[in-house]
CSV table of C-alpha atoms and ligand atoms in Angstrom, one decimal:
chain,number,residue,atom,x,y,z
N,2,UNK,CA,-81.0,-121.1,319.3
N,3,UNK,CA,-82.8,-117.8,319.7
N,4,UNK,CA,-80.1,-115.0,318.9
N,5,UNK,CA,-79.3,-112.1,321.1
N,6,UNK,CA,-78.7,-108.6,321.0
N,7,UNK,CA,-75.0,-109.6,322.1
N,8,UNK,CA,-75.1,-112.5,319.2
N,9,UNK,CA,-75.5,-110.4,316.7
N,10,UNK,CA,-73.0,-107.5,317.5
N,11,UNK,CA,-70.2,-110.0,318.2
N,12,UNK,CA,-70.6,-110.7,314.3
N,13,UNK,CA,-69.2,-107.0,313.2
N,14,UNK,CA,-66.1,-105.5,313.9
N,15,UNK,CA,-64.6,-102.3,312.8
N,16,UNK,CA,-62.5,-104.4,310.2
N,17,UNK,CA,-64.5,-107.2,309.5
N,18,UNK,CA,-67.6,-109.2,309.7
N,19,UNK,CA,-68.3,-112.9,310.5
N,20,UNK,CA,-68.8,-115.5,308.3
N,21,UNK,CA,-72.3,-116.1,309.6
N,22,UNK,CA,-73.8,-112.7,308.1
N,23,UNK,CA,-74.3,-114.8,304.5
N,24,UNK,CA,-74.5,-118.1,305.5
N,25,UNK,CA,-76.5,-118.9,308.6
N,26,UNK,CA,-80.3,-119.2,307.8
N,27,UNK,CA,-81.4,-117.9,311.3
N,28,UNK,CA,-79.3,-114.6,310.7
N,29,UNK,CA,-80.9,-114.3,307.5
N,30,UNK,CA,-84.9,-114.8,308.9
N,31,UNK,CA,-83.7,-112.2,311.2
N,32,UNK,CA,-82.5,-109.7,308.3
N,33,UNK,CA,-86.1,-109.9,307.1
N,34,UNK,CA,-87.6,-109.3,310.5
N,35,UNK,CA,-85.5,-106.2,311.2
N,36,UNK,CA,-83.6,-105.0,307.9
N,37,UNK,CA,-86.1,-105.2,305.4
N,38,UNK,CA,-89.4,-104.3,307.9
N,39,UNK,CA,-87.4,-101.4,309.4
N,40,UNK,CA,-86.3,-100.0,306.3
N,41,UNK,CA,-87.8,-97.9,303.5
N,42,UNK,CA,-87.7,-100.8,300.4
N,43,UNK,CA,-88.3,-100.2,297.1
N,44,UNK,CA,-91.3,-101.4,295.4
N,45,UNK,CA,-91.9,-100.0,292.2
N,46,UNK,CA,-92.2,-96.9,290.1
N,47,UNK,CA,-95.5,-95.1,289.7
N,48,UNK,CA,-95.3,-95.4,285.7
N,49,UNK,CA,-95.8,-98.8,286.2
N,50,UNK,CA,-99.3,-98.4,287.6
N,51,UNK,CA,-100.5,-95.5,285.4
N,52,UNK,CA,-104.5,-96.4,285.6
N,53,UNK,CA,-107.1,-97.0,287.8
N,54,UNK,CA,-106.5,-100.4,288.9
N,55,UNK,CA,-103.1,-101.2,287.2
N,56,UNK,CA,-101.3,-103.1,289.5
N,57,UNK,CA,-97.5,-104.9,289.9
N,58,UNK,CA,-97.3,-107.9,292.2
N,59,UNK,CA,-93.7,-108.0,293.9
N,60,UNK,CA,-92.3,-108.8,297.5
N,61,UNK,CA,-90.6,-106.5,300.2
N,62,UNK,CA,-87.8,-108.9,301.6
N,63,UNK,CA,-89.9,-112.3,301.6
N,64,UNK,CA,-93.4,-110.8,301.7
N,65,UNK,CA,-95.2,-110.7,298.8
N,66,UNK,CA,-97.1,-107.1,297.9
N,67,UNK,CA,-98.9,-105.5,295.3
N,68,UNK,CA,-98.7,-101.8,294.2
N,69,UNK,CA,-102.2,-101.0,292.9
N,70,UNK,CA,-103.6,-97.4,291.8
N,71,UNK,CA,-106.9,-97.0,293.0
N,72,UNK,CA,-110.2,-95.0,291.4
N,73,UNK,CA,-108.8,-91.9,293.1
N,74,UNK,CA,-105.7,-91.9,291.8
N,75,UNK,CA,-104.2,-93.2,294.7
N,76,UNK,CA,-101.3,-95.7,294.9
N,77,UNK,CA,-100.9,-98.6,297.9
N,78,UNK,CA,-99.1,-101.4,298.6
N,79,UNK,CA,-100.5,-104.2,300.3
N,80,UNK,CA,-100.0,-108.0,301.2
N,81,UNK,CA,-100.9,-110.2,298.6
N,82,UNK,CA,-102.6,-112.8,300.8
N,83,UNK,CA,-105.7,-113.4,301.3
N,84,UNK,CA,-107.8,-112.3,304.6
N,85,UNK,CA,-109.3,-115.9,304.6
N,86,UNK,CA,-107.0,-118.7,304.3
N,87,UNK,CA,-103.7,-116.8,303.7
N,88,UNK,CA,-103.5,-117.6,299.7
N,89,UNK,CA,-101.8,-114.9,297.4
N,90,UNK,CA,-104.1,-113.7,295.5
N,91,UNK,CA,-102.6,-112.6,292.6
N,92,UNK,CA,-99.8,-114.4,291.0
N,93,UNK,CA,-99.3,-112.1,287.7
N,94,UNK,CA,-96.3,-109.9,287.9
N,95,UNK,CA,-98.8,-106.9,286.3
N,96,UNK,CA,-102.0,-106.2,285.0
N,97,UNK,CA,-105.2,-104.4,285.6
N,98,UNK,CA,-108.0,-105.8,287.2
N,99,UNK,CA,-111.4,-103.8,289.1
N,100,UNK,CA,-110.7,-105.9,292.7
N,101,UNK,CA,-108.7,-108.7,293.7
N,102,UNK,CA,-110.3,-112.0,293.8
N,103,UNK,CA,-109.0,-114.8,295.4
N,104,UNK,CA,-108.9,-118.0,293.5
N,105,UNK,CA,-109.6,-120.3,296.7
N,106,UNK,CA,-112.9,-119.0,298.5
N,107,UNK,CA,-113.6,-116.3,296.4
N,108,UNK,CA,-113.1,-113.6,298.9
N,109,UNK,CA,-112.6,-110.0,296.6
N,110,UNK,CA,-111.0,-107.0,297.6
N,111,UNK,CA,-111.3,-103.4,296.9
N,112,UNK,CA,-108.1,-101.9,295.2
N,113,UNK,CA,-107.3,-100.6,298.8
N,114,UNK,CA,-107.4,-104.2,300.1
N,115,UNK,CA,-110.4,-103.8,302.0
N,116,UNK,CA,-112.5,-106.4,301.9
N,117,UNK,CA,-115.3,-106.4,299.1
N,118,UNK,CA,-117.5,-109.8,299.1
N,119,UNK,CA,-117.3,-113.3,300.7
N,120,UNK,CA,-119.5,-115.5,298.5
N,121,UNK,CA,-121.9,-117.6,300.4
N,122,UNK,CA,-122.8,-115.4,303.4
N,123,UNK,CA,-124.2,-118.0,305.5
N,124,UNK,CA,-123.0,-119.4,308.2
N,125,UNK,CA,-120.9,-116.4,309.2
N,126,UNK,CA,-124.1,-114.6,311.5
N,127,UNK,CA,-123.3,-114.4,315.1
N,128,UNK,CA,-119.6,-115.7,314.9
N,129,UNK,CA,-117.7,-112.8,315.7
N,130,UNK,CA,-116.9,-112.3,312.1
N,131,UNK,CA,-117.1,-108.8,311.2
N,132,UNK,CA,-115.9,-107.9,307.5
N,133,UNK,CA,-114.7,-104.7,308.2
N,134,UNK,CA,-112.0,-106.2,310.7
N,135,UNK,CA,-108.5,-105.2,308.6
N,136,UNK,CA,-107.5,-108.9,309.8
N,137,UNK,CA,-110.2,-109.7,307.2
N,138,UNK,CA,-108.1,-107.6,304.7
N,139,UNK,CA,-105.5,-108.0,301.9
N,140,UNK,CA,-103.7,-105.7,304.6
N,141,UNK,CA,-102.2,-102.2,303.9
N,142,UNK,CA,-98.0,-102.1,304.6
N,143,UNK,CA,-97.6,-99.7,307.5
N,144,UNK,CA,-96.1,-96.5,305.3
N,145,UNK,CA,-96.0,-95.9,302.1
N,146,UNK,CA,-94.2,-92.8,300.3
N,147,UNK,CA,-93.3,-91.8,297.0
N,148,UNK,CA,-89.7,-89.4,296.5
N,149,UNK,CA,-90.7,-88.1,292.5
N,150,UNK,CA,-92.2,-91.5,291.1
N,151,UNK,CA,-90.1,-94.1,293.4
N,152,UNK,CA,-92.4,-95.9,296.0
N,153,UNK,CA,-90.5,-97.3,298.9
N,154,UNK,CA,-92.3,-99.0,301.9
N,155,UNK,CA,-91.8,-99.9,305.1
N,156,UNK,CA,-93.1,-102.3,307.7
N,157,UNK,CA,-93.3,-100.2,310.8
N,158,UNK,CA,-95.1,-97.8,312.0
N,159,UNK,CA,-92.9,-95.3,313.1
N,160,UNK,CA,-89.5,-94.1,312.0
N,161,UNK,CA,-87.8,-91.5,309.8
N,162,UNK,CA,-89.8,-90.4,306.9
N,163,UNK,CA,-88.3,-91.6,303.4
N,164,UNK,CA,-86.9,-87.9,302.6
N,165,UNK,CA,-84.7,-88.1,305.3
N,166,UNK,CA,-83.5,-92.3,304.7
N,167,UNK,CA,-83.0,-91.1,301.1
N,168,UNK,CA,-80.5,-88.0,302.2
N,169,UNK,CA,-77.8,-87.2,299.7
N,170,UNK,CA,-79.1,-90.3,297.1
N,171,UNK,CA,-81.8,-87.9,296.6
N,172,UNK,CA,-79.3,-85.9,294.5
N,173,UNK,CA,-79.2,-89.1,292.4
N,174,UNK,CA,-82.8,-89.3,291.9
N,175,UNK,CA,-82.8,-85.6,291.2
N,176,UNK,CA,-80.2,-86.0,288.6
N,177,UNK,CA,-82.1,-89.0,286.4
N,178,UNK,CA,-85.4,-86.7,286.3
N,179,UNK,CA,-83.3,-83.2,285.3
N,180,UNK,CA,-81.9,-85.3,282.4
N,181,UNK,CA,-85.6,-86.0,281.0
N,182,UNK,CA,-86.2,-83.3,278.5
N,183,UNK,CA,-89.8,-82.8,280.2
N,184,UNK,CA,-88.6,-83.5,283.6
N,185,UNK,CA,-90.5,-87.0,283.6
N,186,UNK,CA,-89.2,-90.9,283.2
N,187,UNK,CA,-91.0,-93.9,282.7
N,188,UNK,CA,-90.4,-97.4,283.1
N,189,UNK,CA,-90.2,-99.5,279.9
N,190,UNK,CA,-91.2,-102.8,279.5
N,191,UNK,CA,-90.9,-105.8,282.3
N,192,UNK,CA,-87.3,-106.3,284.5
N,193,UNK,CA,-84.3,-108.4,283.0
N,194,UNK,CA,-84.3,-111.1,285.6
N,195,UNK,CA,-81.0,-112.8,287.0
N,196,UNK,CA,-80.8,-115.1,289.8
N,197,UNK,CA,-78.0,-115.3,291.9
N,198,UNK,CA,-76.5,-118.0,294.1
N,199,UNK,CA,-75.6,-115.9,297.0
N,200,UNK,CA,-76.4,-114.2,299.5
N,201,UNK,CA,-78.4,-110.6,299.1
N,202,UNK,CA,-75.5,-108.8,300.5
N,203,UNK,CA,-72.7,-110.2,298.2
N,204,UNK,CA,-74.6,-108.4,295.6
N,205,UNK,CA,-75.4,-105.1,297.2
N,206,UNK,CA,-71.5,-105.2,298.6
N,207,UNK,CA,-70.1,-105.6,294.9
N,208,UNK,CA,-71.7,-102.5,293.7
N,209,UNK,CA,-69.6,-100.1,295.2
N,210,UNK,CA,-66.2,-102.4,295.5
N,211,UNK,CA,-63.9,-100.6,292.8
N,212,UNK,CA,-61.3,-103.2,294.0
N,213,UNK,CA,-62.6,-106.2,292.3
N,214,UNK,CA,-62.7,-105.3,288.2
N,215,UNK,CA,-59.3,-105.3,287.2
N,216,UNK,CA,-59.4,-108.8,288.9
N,217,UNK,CA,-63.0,-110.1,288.5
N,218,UNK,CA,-63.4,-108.7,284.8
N,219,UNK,CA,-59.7,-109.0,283.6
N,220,UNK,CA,-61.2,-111.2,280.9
N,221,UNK,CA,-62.9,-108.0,279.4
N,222,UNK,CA,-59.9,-105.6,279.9
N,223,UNK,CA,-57.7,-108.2,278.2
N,224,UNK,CA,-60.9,-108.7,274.8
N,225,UNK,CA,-60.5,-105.1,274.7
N,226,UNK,CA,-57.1,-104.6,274.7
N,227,UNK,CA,-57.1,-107.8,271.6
N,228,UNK,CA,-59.8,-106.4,269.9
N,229,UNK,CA,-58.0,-102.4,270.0
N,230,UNK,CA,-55.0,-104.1,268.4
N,231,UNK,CA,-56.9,-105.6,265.7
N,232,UNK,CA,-58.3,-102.7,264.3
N,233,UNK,CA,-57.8,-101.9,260.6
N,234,UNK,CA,-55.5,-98.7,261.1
N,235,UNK,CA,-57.8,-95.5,261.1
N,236,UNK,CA,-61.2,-97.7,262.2
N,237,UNK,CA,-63.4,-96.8,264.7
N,238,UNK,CA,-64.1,-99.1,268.0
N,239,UNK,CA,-67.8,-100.3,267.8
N,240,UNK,CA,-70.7,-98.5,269.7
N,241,UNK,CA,-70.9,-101.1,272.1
N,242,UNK,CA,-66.3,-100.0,273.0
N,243,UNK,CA,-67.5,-97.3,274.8
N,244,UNK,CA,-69.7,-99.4,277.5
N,245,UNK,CA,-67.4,-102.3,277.6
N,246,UNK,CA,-64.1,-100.6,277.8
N,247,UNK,CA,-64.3,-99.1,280.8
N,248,UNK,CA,-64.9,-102.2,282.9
N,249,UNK,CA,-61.2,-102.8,282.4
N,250,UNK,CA,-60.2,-99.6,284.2
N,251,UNK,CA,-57.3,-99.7,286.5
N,252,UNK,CA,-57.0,-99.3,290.0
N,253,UNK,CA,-56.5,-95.5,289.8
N,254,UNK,CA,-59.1,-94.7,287.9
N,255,UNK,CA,-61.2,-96.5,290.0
N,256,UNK,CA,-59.4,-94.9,293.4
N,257,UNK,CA,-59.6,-91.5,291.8
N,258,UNK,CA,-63.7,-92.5,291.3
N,259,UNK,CA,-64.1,-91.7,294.6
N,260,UNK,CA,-67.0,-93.6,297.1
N,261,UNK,CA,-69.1,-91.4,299.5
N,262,UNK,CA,-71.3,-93.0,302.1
N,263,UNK,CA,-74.4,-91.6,303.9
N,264,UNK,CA,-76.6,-92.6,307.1
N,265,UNK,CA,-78.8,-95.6,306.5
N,266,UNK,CA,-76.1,-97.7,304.8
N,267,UNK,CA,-76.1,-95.6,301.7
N,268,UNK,CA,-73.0,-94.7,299.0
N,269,UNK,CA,-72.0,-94.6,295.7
N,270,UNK,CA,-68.8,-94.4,293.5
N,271,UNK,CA,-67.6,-91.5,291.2
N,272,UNK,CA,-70.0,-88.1,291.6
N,273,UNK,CA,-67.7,-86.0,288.6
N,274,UNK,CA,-66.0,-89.3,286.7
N,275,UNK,CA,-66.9,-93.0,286.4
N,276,UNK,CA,-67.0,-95.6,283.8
N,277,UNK,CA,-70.0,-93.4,282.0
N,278,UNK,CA,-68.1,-90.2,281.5
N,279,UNK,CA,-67.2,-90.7,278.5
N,280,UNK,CA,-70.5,-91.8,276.6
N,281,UNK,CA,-70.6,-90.2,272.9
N,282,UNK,CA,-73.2,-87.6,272.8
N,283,UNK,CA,-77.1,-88.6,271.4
N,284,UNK,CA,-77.6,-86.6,268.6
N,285,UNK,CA,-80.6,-83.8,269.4
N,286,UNK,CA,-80.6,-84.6,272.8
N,287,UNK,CA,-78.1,-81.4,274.2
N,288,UNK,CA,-80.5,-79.0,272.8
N,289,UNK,CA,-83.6,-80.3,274.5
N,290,UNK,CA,-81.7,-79.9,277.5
N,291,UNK,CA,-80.4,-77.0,276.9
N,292,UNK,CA,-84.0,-75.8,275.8
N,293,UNK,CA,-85.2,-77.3,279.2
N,294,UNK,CA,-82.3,-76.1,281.6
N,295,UNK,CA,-80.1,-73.2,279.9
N,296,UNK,CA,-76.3,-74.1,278.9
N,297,UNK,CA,-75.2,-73.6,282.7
N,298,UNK,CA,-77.3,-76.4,284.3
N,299,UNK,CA,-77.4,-78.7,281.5
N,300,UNK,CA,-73.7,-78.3,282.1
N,301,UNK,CA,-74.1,-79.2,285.7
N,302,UNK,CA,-76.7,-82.1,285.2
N,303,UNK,CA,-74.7,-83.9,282.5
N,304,UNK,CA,-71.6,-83.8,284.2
N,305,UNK,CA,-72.9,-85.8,287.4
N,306,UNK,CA,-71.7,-88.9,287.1
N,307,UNK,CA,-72.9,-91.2,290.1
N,308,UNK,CA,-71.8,-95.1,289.2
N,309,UNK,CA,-74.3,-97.0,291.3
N,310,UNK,CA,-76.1,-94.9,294.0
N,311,UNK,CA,-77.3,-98.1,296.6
N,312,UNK,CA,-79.9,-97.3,298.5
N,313,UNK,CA,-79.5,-99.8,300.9
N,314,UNK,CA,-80.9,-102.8,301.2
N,315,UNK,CA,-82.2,-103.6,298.0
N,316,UNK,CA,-82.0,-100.3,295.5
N,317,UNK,CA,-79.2,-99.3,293.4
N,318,UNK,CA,-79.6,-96.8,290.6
N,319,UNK,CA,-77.3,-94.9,288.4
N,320,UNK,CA,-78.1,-91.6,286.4
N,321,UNK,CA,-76.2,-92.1,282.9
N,322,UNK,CA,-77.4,-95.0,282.6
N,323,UNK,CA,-81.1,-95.4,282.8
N,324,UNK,CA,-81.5,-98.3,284.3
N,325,UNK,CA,-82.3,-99.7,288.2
N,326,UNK,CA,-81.3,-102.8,290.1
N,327,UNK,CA,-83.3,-104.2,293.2
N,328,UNK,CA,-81.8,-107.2,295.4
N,329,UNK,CA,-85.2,-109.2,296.0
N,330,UNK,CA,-84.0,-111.8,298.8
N,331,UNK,CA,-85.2,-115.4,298.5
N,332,UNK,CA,-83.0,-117.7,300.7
N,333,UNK,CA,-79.9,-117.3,302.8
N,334,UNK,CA,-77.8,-118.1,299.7
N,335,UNK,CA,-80.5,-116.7,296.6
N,336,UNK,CA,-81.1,-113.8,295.3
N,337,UNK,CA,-82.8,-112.4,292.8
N,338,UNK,CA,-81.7,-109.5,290.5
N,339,UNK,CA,-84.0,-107.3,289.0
N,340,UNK,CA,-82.5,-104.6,286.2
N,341,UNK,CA,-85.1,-102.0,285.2
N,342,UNK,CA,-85.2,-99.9,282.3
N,343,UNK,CA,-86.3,-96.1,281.9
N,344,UNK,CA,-87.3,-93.9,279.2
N,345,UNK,CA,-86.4,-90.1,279.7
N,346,UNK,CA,-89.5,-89.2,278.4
N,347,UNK,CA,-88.7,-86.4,276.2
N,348,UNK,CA,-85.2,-87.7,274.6
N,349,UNK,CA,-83.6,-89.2,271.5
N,350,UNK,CA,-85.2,-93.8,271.8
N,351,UNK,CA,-81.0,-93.6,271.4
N,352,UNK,CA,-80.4,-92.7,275.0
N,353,UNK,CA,-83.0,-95.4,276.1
N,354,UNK,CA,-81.7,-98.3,273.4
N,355,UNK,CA,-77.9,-97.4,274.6
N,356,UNK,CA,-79.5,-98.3,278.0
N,357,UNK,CA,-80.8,-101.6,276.9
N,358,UNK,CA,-77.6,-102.4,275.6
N,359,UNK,CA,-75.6,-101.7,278.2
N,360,UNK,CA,-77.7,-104.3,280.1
N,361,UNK,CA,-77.2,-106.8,277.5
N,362,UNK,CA,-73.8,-106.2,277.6
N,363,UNK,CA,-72.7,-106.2,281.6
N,364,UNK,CA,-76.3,-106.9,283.7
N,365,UNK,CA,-77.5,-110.2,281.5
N,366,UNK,CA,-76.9,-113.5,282.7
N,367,UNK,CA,-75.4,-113.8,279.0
N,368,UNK,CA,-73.2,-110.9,279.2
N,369,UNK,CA,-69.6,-110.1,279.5
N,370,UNK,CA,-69.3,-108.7,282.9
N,371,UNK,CA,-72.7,-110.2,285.0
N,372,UNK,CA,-71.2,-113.3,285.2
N,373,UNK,CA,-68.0,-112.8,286.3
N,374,UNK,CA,-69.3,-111.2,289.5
N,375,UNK,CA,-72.3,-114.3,290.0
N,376,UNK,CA,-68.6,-116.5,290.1
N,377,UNK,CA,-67.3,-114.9,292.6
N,378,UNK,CA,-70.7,-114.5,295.0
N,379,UNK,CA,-71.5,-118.0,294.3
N,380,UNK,CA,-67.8,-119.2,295.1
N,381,UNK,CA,-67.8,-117.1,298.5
N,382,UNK,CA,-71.4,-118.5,299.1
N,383,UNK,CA,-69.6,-122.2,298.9
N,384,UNK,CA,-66.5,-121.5,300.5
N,385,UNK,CA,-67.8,-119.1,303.0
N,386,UNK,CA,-69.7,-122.9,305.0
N,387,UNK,CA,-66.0,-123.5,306.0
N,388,UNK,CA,-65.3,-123.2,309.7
N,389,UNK,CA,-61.5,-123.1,308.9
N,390,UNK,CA,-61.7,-119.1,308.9
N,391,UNK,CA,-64.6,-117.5,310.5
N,392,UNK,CA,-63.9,-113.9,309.4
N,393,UNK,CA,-64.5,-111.9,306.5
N,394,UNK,CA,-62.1,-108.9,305.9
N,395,UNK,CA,-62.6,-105.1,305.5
N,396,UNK,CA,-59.5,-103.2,305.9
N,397,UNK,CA,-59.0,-101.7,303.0
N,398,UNK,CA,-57.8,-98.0,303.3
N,399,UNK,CA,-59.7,-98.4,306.8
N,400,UNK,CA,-59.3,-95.2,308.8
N,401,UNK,CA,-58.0,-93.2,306.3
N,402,UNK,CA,-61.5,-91.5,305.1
N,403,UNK,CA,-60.3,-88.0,303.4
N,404,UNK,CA,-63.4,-85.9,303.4
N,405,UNK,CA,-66.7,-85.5,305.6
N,406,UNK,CA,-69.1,-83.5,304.3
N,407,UNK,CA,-72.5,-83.0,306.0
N,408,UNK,CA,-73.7,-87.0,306.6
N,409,UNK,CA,-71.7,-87.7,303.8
N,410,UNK,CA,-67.9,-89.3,304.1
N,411,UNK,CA,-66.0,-90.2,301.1
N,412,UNK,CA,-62.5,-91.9,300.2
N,413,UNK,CA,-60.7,-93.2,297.3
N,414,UNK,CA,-62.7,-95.4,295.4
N,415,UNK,CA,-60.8,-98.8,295.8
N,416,UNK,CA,-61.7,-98.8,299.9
N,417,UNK,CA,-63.7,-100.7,302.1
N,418,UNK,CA,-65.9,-98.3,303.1
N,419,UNK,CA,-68.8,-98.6,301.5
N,420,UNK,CA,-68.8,-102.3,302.9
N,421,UNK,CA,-67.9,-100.7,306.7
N,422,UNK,CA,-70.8,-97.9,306.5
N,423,UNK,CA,-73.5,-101.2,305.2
N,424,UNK,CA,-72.3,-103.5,308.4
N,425,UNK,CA,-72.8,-99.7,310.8
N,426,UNK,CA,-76.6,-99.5,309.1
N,427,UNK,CA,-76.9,-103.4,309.5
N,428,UNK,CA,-76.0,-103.7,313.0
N,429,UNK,CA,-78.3,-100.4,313.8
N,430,UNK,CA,-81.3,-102.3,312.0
N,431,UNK,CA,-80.2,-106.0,313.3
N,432,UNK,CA,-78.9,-105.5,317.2
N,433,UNK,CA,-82.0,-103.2,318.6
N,434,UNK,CA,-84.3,-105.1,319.9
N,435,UNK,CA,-86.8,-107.3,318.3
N,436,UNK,CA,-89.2,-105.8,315.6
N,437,UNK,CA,-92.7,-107.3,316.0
N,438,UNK,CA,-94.0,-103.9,315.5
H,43,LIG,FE1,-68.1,-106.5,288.9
């Protein structure tokens, strides 16, 4: 069946979206056709390519890509296949290399993917074969830009720069870099990898839903509550308390969080509190920033508290915590999860190791909070095959929006909304014609 303009509208309504959205393979082929060429998708972090040929290999929706800096200091991403017979060229997720060399044919490439040397010339004269023909090429993704280190690509040609698809998550961006004493981060080491059974949108959704932890993490709330009870009168919690505890929240804490939305399919929870606010200070750490920024804006920069900026589709990023998560679609119903970690190069390693354990603790596949979520995606990815209801809800406080600021709209934290404002950016990207461009 080839789908419609009409198809795919008749899939979202105001208050809720059809079943078909995370389940039906052509709907998903079509998501990397229009959502993730049309968009600006994340693709790595300049730190991670700090040399003349230093290269990642990664994918933007299906399509695998490297990030490579070139001799002049320039960074691209381009398609890791091979002009010849379509191989990739590279499978290592990193390195550093002089060209790209296929292992087939032995076609190389420049760092800009231009075409370097085809071994064994002959046979090639008067063919029409001509090697500078970019269909010859590792070839170059249409744009390319880079908002303070972050490199997010996009398959078309034309469309709004990335400055103006970032908008107000800017601020969030913004934020991470004023909290590095020197005003520069870096990324540390390789991603913590988890796979999920589901659907890349279950994933994205969850990160701003402030309606599912008292429910979905009870477990936590309830080891916290045991382990309080248990303390020696006069102990301290441990260290890890303060990362843990939150996640067991009620529902006002989470309504009085807040979410805000943006064009593009863009939000994020909290802004002045969220389940970082109250993270024990790092010993040395204030006065760099103070010696940095002055009392007043180190003031003003600390007390941002932004619980999972989503840059949508694939990017989420918070900015106490210093660590990123990118949705990197594989099937209709698998995902994978990348978590990144940062150094706020300049700081106390204590800022950076609190990081790592935070991830340890609630992003791991082996964590306490991780897989509580996975459940529930991998349940809804199951359940959601059954023509018995066809609908998937999103009423919650819908209508009922309190504040519009600029591009930006917010509510109380335990609404729909965020979920609402993805389905406006998905239909914009999905329902508008087709995108061979
Ligand atoms: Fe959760």
């Amino acid at each position: 069946m080839r789908l419609i303009d009409a198809d795919i509208r008749a899939l979202v309504e105001a208050d809720r979206v059809h079943r078909k959205v995370y389940v039906d393979e052509e709907i998903f082929q079509l998501e990397m056709q229009r959502v993730w060429k049309r968009a600006w998708v994340f693709v790595g972090h300049e730190s991670q390519v700090k040399e003349a040929g230093s290269f990642i290999s990664t994918t933007i929706g299906t399509e695998p890509v490297v990030m490579v800096r070139d001799k002049s200091n320039e960074i691209h991403v381009i398609y890791n296949r091979c002009g010849h017979k379509g191989a990739k060229v590279t499978n290592k997720p990193c390195g550093k290399t002089p060209m790209f060399r296929c292992p087939y044919h032995g076609w190389s490439y420049n760092l800009d993917g231009t075409l370097n040397v085809t071994p064994h010339k002959v046979g090639y004269e008067d063919t029409g074969f001509d090697k500078s023909d970019t269909r010859f090429h590792m070839g170059k993704v249409a744009r390319v830009e880079n908002y303070r280190g972050f490199v997010f690509a996009s398959q078309i040609k034309e469309g709004v720069n990335l400055e103006e698809f970032l908008g107000d998550a800017k601020a969030t961006i913004d934020n991470v870099l004023d909290r590095a004493p020197t005003g520069q981060i870096e990324i540390v080491g390789q991603a913590l990898l988890y796979m999920h059974d589901c659907n890349w949108k279950m994933f994205i959704e969850n990160l701003n839903d402030g309606v599912h932890p008292m429910v979905t993490h009870a477990s936590v709330g309830d080891a916290c509550r045991k382990l309080l009870g248990q303390l020696p009168e006069g102990a301290s919690p441990p260290p890890e308390a303060e990362i843990v505890f939150p996640f067991g929240s009620s529902y006002e804490f989470f309504d009085d969080m807040g979410v805000s939305v943006m064009p593009y399919g863009h939000s994020y929870m909290g802004g002045q509190s969220s389940i970082h606010q109250d993270y024990s200070d790092v010993e040395g750490y204030r006065d760099k920033m103070v010696a940095r920024h002055g009392e007043e804006k180190t003031q003003q920069v600390l007390a941002q508290n932004r619980h999972n900026t989503t840059i949508y589709p694939s990017f989420t990023i918070k900015d106490a915590i210093q660590a990123i998560r990118v949705a990197r679609p594989i099937a209709v119903n698998k995902t994978l999860v990348e978590t990144w970690h940062f150094r706020l190069i300049g700081a106390p390693d204590a800022l950076l190791h609190r990081t790592i354990t935070y991830s340890r603790l609630i992003n791991s596949p082996a964590s306490m909070v991780g897989p509580d979520d996975w459940n529930c995606y991998a349940r809804m990815q199951e359940a959601l095959k059954s023509s018995s209801n066809d609908w998937v809800d999103l009423h919650r406080y819908l209508g009922r929006e309190e504040i519009r600021e600029g591009d930006v709209t917010r509510a109380r934290g335990t609404s729909d909304l965020s979920m609402r404002n993805q389905y406006q950016a998905w239909l914009t990207y999905m329902a508008s014609g087709n995108c061979d461009e």
